[in-house]
PDB file of C-alpha atoms in Angstrom:
ATOM      1  CA  ASP A   1       0.000   0.000   0.000  1.00 50.00           C
ATOM      2  CA  THR A   2       1.835   3.023  -1.276  1.00 69.00           C
ATOM      3  CA  GLY A   3      -0.514   5.831  -0.338  1.00 90.00           C
ATOM      4  CA  VAL A   4      -3.789   7.456  -1.232  1.00 94.00           C
ATOM      5  CA  SER A   5      -4.926   6.778  -4.794  1.00 95.00           C
ATOM      6  CA  GLN A   6      -7.324   8.913  -6.774  1.00 97.00           C
ATOM      7  CA  ASP A   7      -8.942   8.105 -10.073  1.00 96.00           C
ATOM      8  CA  PRO A   8      -9.118   9.549 -12.636  1.00 97.00           C
ATOM      9  CA  ARG A   9      -6.211  12.009 -12.585  1.00 95.00           C
ATOM     10  CA  HIS A  10      -7.920  14.261 -15.097  1.00 96.00           C
ATOM     11  CA  LYS A  11     -11.526  14.621 -16.187  1.00 97.00           C
ATOM     12  CA  ILE A  12     -12.942  16.912 -18.842  1.00 98.00           C
ATOM     13  CA  THR A  13     -16.707  17.100 -18.988  1.00 98.00           C
ATOM     14  CA  LYS A  14     -19.377  19.203 -20.587  1.00 97.00           C
ATOM     15  CA  ARG A  15     -21.461  21.501 -18.460  1.00 97.00           C
ATOM     16  CA  GLY A  16     -24.534  19.731 -17.168  1.00 97.00           C
ATOM     17  CA  GLN A  17     -22.998  16.261 -17.130  1.00 98.00           C
ATOM     18  CA  ASN A  18     -22.507  14.180 -13.999  1.00 98.00           C
ATOM     19  CA  VAL A  19     -19.043  13.078 -12.896  1.00 98.00           C
ATOM     20  CA  THR A  20     -17.796  10.679 -10.246  1.00 98.00           C
ATOM     21  CA  PHE A  21     -14.364  10.496  -8.679  1.00 97.00           C
ATOM     22  CA  ARG A  22     -12.896   7.688  -6.625  1.00 98.00           C
ATOM     23  CA  CYS A  23     -10.479   7.738  -3.709  1.00 98.00           C
ATOM     24  CA  ASP A  24      -8.747   4.727  -2.218  1.00 97.00           C
ATOM     25  CA  PRO A  25      -7.245   5.631   1.155  1.00 95.00           C
ATOM     26  CA  ILE A  26      -4.414   3.906   2.962  1.00 93.00           C
ATOM     27  CA  SER A  27      -5.985   0.637   4.026  1.00 89.00           C
ATOM     28  CA  GLU A  28      -5.740   1.017   7.801  1.00 87.00           C
ATOM     29  CA  HIS A  29      -6.868   4.661   7.822  1.00 90.00           C
ATOM     30  CA  ASN A  30     -10.384   5.057   9.123  1.00 89.00           C
ATOM     31  CA  ARG A  31     -10.733   8.764   8.364  1.00 91.00           C
ATOM     32  CA  LEU A  32     -11.147  10.080   4.841  1.00 94.00           C
ATOM     33  CA  TYR A  33     -11.405  13.696   3.732  1.00 94.00           C
ATOM     34  CA  TRP A  34     -12.308  15.502   0.523  1.00 96.00           C
ATOM     35  CA  TYR A  35     -10.930  18.934  -0.324  1.00 96.00           C
ATOM     36  CA  ARG A  36     -11.351  21.191  -3.344  1.00 96.00           C
ATOM     37  CA  GLN A  37      -8.560  23.378  -4.667  1.00 93.00           C
ATOM     38  CA  THR A  38      -9.305  26.057  -7.233  1.00 93.00           C
ATOM     39  CA  LEU A  39      -6.638  27.848  -9.237  1.00 89.00           C
ATOM     40  CA  GLY A  40      -4.538  30.133  -7.093  1.00 86.00           C
ATOM     41  CA  GLN A  41      -6.161  29.058  -3.858  1.00 89.00           C
ATOM     42  CA  GLY A  42      -5.390  26.671  -1.079  1.00 91.00           C
ATOM     43  CA  PRO A  43      -7.440  23.531  -0.578  1.00 93.00           C
ATOM     44  CA  GLU A  44     -10.884  23.985   0.979  1.00 94.00           C
ATOM     45  CA  PHE A  45     -12.531  21.363   3.135  1.00 93.00           C
ATOM     46  CA  LEU A  46     -15.598  19.652   1.676  1.00 95.00           C
ATOM     47  CA  THR A  47     -16.425  16.666   3.855  1.00 94.00           C
ATOM     48  CA  TYR A  48     -15.011  13.842   5.924  1.00 92.00           C
ATOM     49  CA  PHE A  49     -15.842  10.286   6.877  1.00 93.00           C
ATOM     50  CA  GLN A  50     -15.009   8.165   9.852  1.00 91.00           C
ATOM     51  CA  ASN A  51     -15.303   4.645   8.545  1.00 91.00           C
ATOM     52  CA  GLU A  52     -18.546   4.653   6.529  1.00 92.00           C
ATOM     53  CA  ALA A  53     -20.176   7.539   8.401  1.00 92.00           C
ATOM     54  CA  GLN A  54     -20.122  10.996   6.852  1.00 91.00           C
ATOM     55  CA  LEU A  55     -19.671  13.160   9.921  1.00 90.00           C
ATOM     56  CA  GLU A  56     -19.194  16.668   8.613  1.00 87.00           C
ATOM     57  CA  LYS A  57     -20.021  18.591   5.450  1.00 88.00           C
ATOM     58  CA  SER A  58     -18.891  22.066   4.478  1.00 88.00           C
ATOM     59  CA  ARG A  59     -21.409  24.574   3.180  1.00 84.00           C
ATOM     60  CA  LEU A  60     -19.328  24.458  -0.006  1.00 83.00           C
ATOM     61  CA  LEU A  61     -20.858  21.044  -0.599  1.00 85.00           C
ATOM     62  CA  SER A  62     -24.028  22.042  -2.424  1.00 89.00           C
ATOM     63  CA  ASP A  63     -26.863  19.622  -3.045  1.00 92.00           C
ATOM     64  CA  ARG A  64     -25.318  18.776  -6.411  1.00 95.00           C
ATOM     65  CA  PHE A  65     -22.445  17.120  -4.572  1.00 95.00           C
ATOM     66  CA  SER A  66     -22.681  13.769  -2.849  1.00 95.00           C
ATOM     67  CA  ALA A  67     -20.015  11.638  -1.241  1.00 96.00           C
ATOM     68  CA  GLU A  68     -20.128   8.077  -0.078  1.00 96.00           C
ATOM     69  CA  ARG A  69     -17.832   5.635   1.598  1.00 96.00           C
ATOM     70  CA  PRO A  70     -19.500   2.252   1.525  1.00 91.00           C
ATOM     71  CA  LYS A  71     -18.014  -0.294   3.929  1.00 86.00           C
ATOM     72  CA  GLY A  72     -15.549   2.288   5.155  1.00 85.00           C
ATOM     73  CA  SER A  73     -13.022   1.608   2.427  1.00 91.00           C
ATOM     74  CA  PHE A  74     -12.898   3.600  -0.816  1.00 96.00           C
ATOM     75  CA  SER A  75     -14.926   6.763  -1.278  1.00 97.00           C
ATOM     76  CA  THR A  76     -16.667   8.364  -4.233  1.00 97.00           C
ATOM     77  CA  LEU A  77     -17.483  12.002  -4.828  1.00 97.00           C
ATOM     78  CA  GLU A  78     -20.210  12.683  -7.374  1.00 97.00           C
ATOM     79  CA  ILE A  79     -21.060  16.039  -8.876  1.00 97.00           C
ATOM     80  CA  GLN A  80     -24.382  16.264 -10.673  1.00 97.00           C
ATOM     81  CA  ARG A  81     -25.210  18.821 -13.363  1.00 97.00           C
ATOM     82  CA  THR A  82     -21.669  20.173 -13.413  1.00 97.00           C
ATOM     83  CA  GLU A  83     -21.088  23.916 -13.748  1.00 96.00           C
ATOM     84  CA  GLN A  84     -18.002  25.766 -14.919  1.00 95.00           C
ATOM     85  CA  GLY A  85     -17.403  26.877 -11.348  1.00 94.00           C
ATOM     86  CA  ASP A  86     -16.871  23.250 -10.398  1.00 96.00           C
ATOM     87  CA  SER A  87     -13.595  23.225 -12.327  1.00 97.00           C
ATOM     88  CA  ALA A  88     -10.951  22.515  -9.707  1.00 96.00           C
ATOM     89  CA  MET A  89      -8.582  19.940  -8.305  1.00 95.00           C
ATOM     90  CA  TYR A  90     -10.389  17.547  -5.972  1.00 97.00           C
ATOM     91  CA  LEU A  91      -8.081  16.173  -3.317  1.00 96.00           C
ATOM     92  CA  CYS A  92      -8.639  13.196  -1.079  1.00 96.00           C
ATOM     93  CA  ALA A  93      -6.751  12.599   2.145  1.00 94.00           C
ATOM     94  CA  SER A  94      -6.821   9.947   4.818  1.00 93.00           C
ATOM     95  CA  SER A  95      -5.624   9.619   8.383  1.00 89.00           C
ATOM     96  CA  LEU A  96      -5.267   6.821  10.868  1.00 84.00           C
ATOM     97  CA  ALA A  97      -7.335   8.455  13.568  1.00 75.00           C
ATOM     98  CA  PHE A  98      -8.516  11.729  14.967  1.00 67.00           C
ATOM     99  CA  GLY A  99      -5.999  14.413  15.812  1.00 67.00           C
ATOM    100  CA  PRO A 100      -3.140  16.260  14.156  1.00 64.00           C
ATOM    101  CA  ASN A 101      -0.568  13.876  15.572  1.00 66.00           C
ATOM    102  CA  TYR A 102      -1.715  11.360  13.004  1.00 68.00           C
ATOM    103  CA  GLY A 103      -1.416  13.743  10.110  1.00 75.00           C
ATOM    104  CA  TYR A 104      -3.023  13.523   6.718  1.00 85.00           C
ATOM    105  CA  THR A 105      -1.806  11.671   3.653  1.00 89.00           C
ATOM    106  CA  PHE A 106      -3.030  13.346   0.496  1.00 92.00           C
ATOM    107  CA  GLY A 107      -3.609  11.780  -2.876  1.00 94.00           C
ATOM    108  CA  SER A 108      -2.461  13.384  -6.118  1.00 93.00           C
ATOM    109  CA  GLY A 109      -5.929  14.689  -6.855  1.00 94.00           C
ATOM    110  CA  THR A 110      -8.421  14.622  -9.706  1.00 96.00           C
ATOM    111  CA  ARG A 111      -8.353  17.697 -11.900  1.00 95.00           C
ATOM    112  CA  LEU A 112     -11.836  18.465 -13.223  1.00 97.00           C
ATOM    113  CA  THR A 113     -12.360  20.790 -16.169  1.00 97.00           C
ATOM    114  CA  VAL A 114     -15.929  21.710 -17.062  1.00 97.00           C
ATOM    115  CA  VAL A 115     -16.297  23.099 -20.574  1.00 96.00           C
TER     116      VAL A 115
ATOM    117  CA  ALA B   1     -13.393  32.311  12.929  1.00 70.00           C
ATOM    118  CA  GLN B   2      -9.913  31.407  11.862  1.00 76.00           C
ATOM    119  CA  SER B   3      -7.924  32.553   8.867  1.00 88.00           C
ATOM    120  CA  VAL B   4      -4.494  32.040   7.376  1.00 94.00           C
ATOM    121  CA  THR B   5      -2.620  34.711   5.455  1.00 95.00           C
ATOM    122  CA  GLN B   6       0.373  33.991   3.291  1.00 96.00           C
ATOM    123  CA  LEU B   7       1.737  37.394   2.523  1.00 90.00           C
ATOM    124  CA  ASP B   8       3.720  36.529  -0.581  1.00 94.00           C
ATOM    125  CA  SER B   9       2.102  34.799  -3.524  1.00 95.00           C
ATOM    126  CA  GLN B  10       5.430  34.337  -5.312  1.00 97.00           C
ATOM    127  CA  VAL B  11       8.994  34.220  -4.006  1.00 98.00           C
ATOM    128  CA  PRO B  12      11.902  33.947  -6.445  1.00 97.00           C
ATOM    129  CA  VAL B  13      15.269  33.116  -4.899  1.00 98.00           C
ATOM    130  CA  PHE B  14      18.654  32.122  -6.239  1.00 98.00           C
ATOM    131  CA  GLU B  15      19.968  28.635  -5.652  1.00 97.00           C
ATOM    132  CA  GLU B  16      21.864  28.226  -2.350  1.00 97.00           C
ATOM    133  CA  ALA B  17      20.388  31.459  -0.972  1.00 98.00           C
ATOM    134  CA  PRO B  18      18.253  31.460   2.206  1.00 98.00           C
ATOM    135  CA  VAL B  19      14.496  31.826   2.003  1.00 98.00           C
ATOM    136  CA  GLU B  20      11.650  32.723   4.339  1.00 98.00           C
ATOM    137  CA  LEU B  21       8.011  32.136   3.478  1.00 98.00           C
ATOM    138  CA  ARG B  22       5.668  34.092   5.693  1.00 97.00           C
ATOM    139  CA  CYS B  23       2.473  32.879   7.318  1.00 97.00           C
ATOM    140  CA  ASN B  24       0.200  34.678   9.759  1.00 96.00           C
ATOM    141  CA  TYR B  25      -2.950  33.292  11.282  1.00 94.00           C
ATOM    142  CA  SER B  26      -5.838  34.546  13.307  1.00 91.00           C
ATOM    143  CA  SER B  27      -7.886  32.514  15.726  1.00 85.00           C
ATOM    144  CA  SER B  28      -9.635  33.095  19.005  1.00 79.00           C
ATOM    145  CA  VAL B  29      -8.617  29.652  20.247  1.00 82.00           C
ATOM    146  CA  SER B  30      -5.468  27.579  20.254  1.00 83.00           C
ATOM    147  CA  VAL B  31      -4.442  26.084  16.960  1.00 86.00           C
ATOM    148  CA  TYR B  32      -2.128  23.544  15.474  1.00 90.00           C
ATOM    149  CA  LEU B  33       0.027  24.816  12.596  1.00 92.00           C
ATOM    150  CA  PHE B  34       1.317  23.066   9.502  1.00 93.00           C
ATOM    151  CA  TRP B  35       3.325  23.644   6.356  1.00 96.00           C
ATOM    152  CA  TYR B  36       2.654  21.549   3.271  1.00 95.00           C
ATOM    153  CA  VAL B  37       4.453  21.456  -0.066  1.00 96.00           C
ATOM    154  CA  GLN B  38       2.822  20.711  -3.401  1.00 93.00           C
ATOM    155  CA  TYR B  39       4.922  19.788  -6.422  1.00 91.00           C
ATOM    156  CA  PRO B  40       3.345  20.163  -9.889  1.00 85.00           C
ATOM    157  CA  ASN B  41       0.521  17.724 -10.530  1.00 78.00           C
ATOM    158  CA  GLN B  42       0.947  16.124  -7.136  1.00 82.00           C
ATOM    159  CA  GLY B  43      -0.875  16.093  -3.826  1.00 85.00           C
ATOM    160  CA  LEU B  44       0.251  17.856  -0.692  1.00 91.00           C
ATOM    161  CA  GLN B  45       3.124  16.565   1.393  1.00 92.00           C
ATOM    162  CA  LEU B  46       3.598  17.511   5.032  1.00 91.00           C
ATOM    163  CA  LEU B  47       6.822  19.463   5.655  1.00 94.00           C
ATOM    164  CA  LEU B  48       6.416  20.078   9.382  1.00 93.00           C
ATOM    165  CA  LYS B  49       3.903  20.777  12.102  1.00 91.00           C
ATOM    166  CA  TYR B  50       3.663  22.606  15.411  1.00 91.00           C
ATOM    167  CA  LEU B  51       1.446  21.027  18.039  1.00 87.00           C
ATOM    168  CA  SER B  52       3.022  22.168  21.310  1.00 85.00           C
ATOM    169  CA  GLY B  53       6.364  22.483  23.060  1.00 87.00           C
ATOM    170  CA  SER B  54       9.425  23.992  21.404  1.00 89.00           C
ATOM    171  CA  THR B  55       8.503  26.867  19.142  1.00 91.00           C
ATOM    172  CA  LEU B  56      11.211  25.960  16.626  1.00 95.00           C
ATOM    173  CA  VAL B  57      10.099  23.027  14.537  1.00 95.00           C
ATOM    174  CA  LYS B  58      12.313  21.135  12.145  1.00 96.00           C
ATOM    175  CA  GLY B  59      10.876  19.342   9.159  1.00 94.00           C
ATOM    176  CA  ILE B  60      11.898  17.410   6.105  1.00 94.00           C
ATOM    177  CA  ASN B  61      14.195  18.601   3.326  1.00 93.00           C
ATOM    178  CA  GLY B  62      16.050  21.014   5.641  1.00 96.00           C
ATOM    179  CA  PHE B  63      13.063  23.259   6.348  1.00 97.00           C
ATOM    180  CA  GLU B  64      12.210  24.695   9.744  1.00 97.00           C
ATOM    181  CA  ALA B  65       9.548  27.016  11.097  1.00 97.00           C
ATOM    182  CA  GLU B  66       9.152  29.093  14.205  1.00 95.00           C
ATOM    183  CA  PHE B  67       5.876  29.569  16.033  1.00 94.00           C
ATOM    184  CA  ASN B  68       5.485  33.082  17.415  1.00 93.00           C
ATOM    185  CA  LYS B  69       2.350  33.343  19.499  1.00 90.00           C
ATOM    186  CA  SER B  70       2.554  37.084  20.144  1.00 91.00           C
ATOM    187  CA  GLN B  71       2.840  37.828  16.434  1.00 92.00           C
ATOM    188  CA  THR B  72       0.544  34.948  15.433  1.00 93.00           C
ATOM    189  CA  SER B  73       3.077  33.864  12.859  1.00 95.00           C
ATOM    190  CA  PHE B  74       4.552  30.598  11.677  1.00 96.00           C
ATOM    191  CA  HIS B  75       7.178  31.507   9.085  1.00 97.00           C
ATOM    192  CA  LEU B  76       8.970  28.802   7.121  1.00 98.00           C
ATOM    193  CA  ARG B  77      12.715  29.043   6.539  1.00 98.00           C
ATOM    194  CA  LYS B  78      15.500  27.209   4.790  1.00 98.00           C
ATOM    195  CA  PRO B  79      19.137  28.362   4.975  1.00 97.00           C
ATOM    196  CA  SER B  80      20.091  27.215   1.467  1.00 97.00           C
ATOM    197  CA  VAL B  81      17.585  26.314  -1.234  1.00 97.00           C
ATOM    198  CA  HIS B  82      17.966  23.868  -4.088  1.00 97.00           C
ATOM    199  CA  ILE B  83      16.386  23.752  -7.518  1.00 96.00           C
ATOM    200  CA  SER B  84      14.288  20.829  -6.303  1.00 95.00           C
ATOM    201  CA  ASP B  85      12.609  23.097  -3.724  1.00 97.00           C
ATOM    202  CA  THR B  86      10.685  24.834  -6.499  1.00 97.00           C
ATOM    203  CA  ALA B  87       7.043  24.184  -5.577  1.00 97.00           C
ATOM    204  CA  GLU B  88       3.923  25.661  -4.000  1.00 96.00           C
ATOM    205  CA  TYR B  89       3.968  25.939  -0.219  1.00 97.00           C
ATOM    206  CA  PHE B  90       0.835  26.083   1.908  1.00 96.00           C
ATOM    207  CA  CYS B  91       0.469  27.109   5.512  1.00 96.00           C
ATOM    208  CA  ALA B  92      -2.500  25.583   7.349  1.00 94.00           C
ATOM    209  CA  VAL B  93      -4.131  25.668  10.751  1.00 92.00           C
ATOM    210  CA  SER B  94      -6.316  23.243  12.591  1.00 88.00           C
ATOM    211  CA  LEU B  95      -8.377  24.190  15.604  1.00 83.00           C
ATOM    212  CA  LEU B  96      -8.119  22.016  18.681  1.00 76.00           C
ATOM    213  CA  GLY B  97     -10.817  19.387  18.373  1.00 74.00           C
ATOM    214  CA  ALA B  98     -11.542  20.190  14.730  1.00 77.00           C
ATOM    215  CA  ASN B  99     -11.586  17.640  11.968  1.00 76.00           C
ATOM    216  CA  ASN B 100     -10.246  19.693   9.090  1.00 83.00           C
ATOM    217  CA  LEU B 101      -7.473  22.040   8.025  1.00 88.00           C
ATOM    218  CA  PHE B 102      -7.760  25.661   6.912  1.00 91.00           C
ATOM    219  CA  PHE B 103      -5.208  26.514   4.269  1.00 94.00           C
ATOM    220  CA  GLY B 104      -3.665  29.767   3.141  1.00 95.00           C
ATOM    221  CA  THR B 105      -3.613  30.711  -0.525  1.00 95.00           C
ATOM    222  CA  GLY B 106      -0.098  29.417  -1.016  1.00 96.00           C
ATOM    223  CA  THR B 107       3.328  30.788  -1.916  1.00 97.00           C
ATOM    224  CA  ARG B 108       5.015  29.727  -5.109  1.00 97.00           C
ATOM    225  CA  LEU B 109       8.736  29.351  -4.476  1.00 97.00           C
ATOM    226  CA  THR B 110      10.873  29.480  -7.594  1.00 97.00           C
ATOM    227  CA  VAL B 111      14.544  28.661  -7.219  1.00 97.00           C
ATOM    228  CA  ILE B 112      16.680  30.291  -9.899  1.00 97.00           C
ATOM    229  CA  PRO B 113      19.884  28.527 -11.012  1.00 95.00           C
TER     230      PRO B 113
END
């Protein structure tokens, strides 16, 4: 297990289409996070899971966004009816447990371009 | 509410010269502080973190940062940079008991040969 994997690395979609991204965390990590990074900005928190439970959602996560983590393993982030403003890098991170001592391991991200 | 300010969006520096990347934060409660580095087309990698104790924190790749509570700063330094240090650097804070990080807007460090 070499780290957090995200798929796909790049996605180009037409406005109005639905897209789904996948994140595979480090296997023993029970916490999984999604962040969004737009051009020239730092990452912004979207949501996090502890095992299969989604425990917190940012107000950035509109009703067009949905995230799941079935069985507490991989996670998916779906965006419905994409808009140009959704163009960003979507980053996934995982951690072993709660608290900054455990740190985050980030994946390489999925870059979404909505045309 | 908390916020993180990275005062310089771009910092060019010659190879083997020292560098300081500035970070200031605001928060009404105690925070944990982090520096991350992002190489092109890659995720973020933790450079160092301050949780408690000594205010001078040493990280990977020869970087260090100093926590200054009175000035609410956490500046990142390296005495001699290499070409391979060219990247985007993000300062971040986490509130005690919080589950997420708040990032600054980043500083692009460009090392000139």
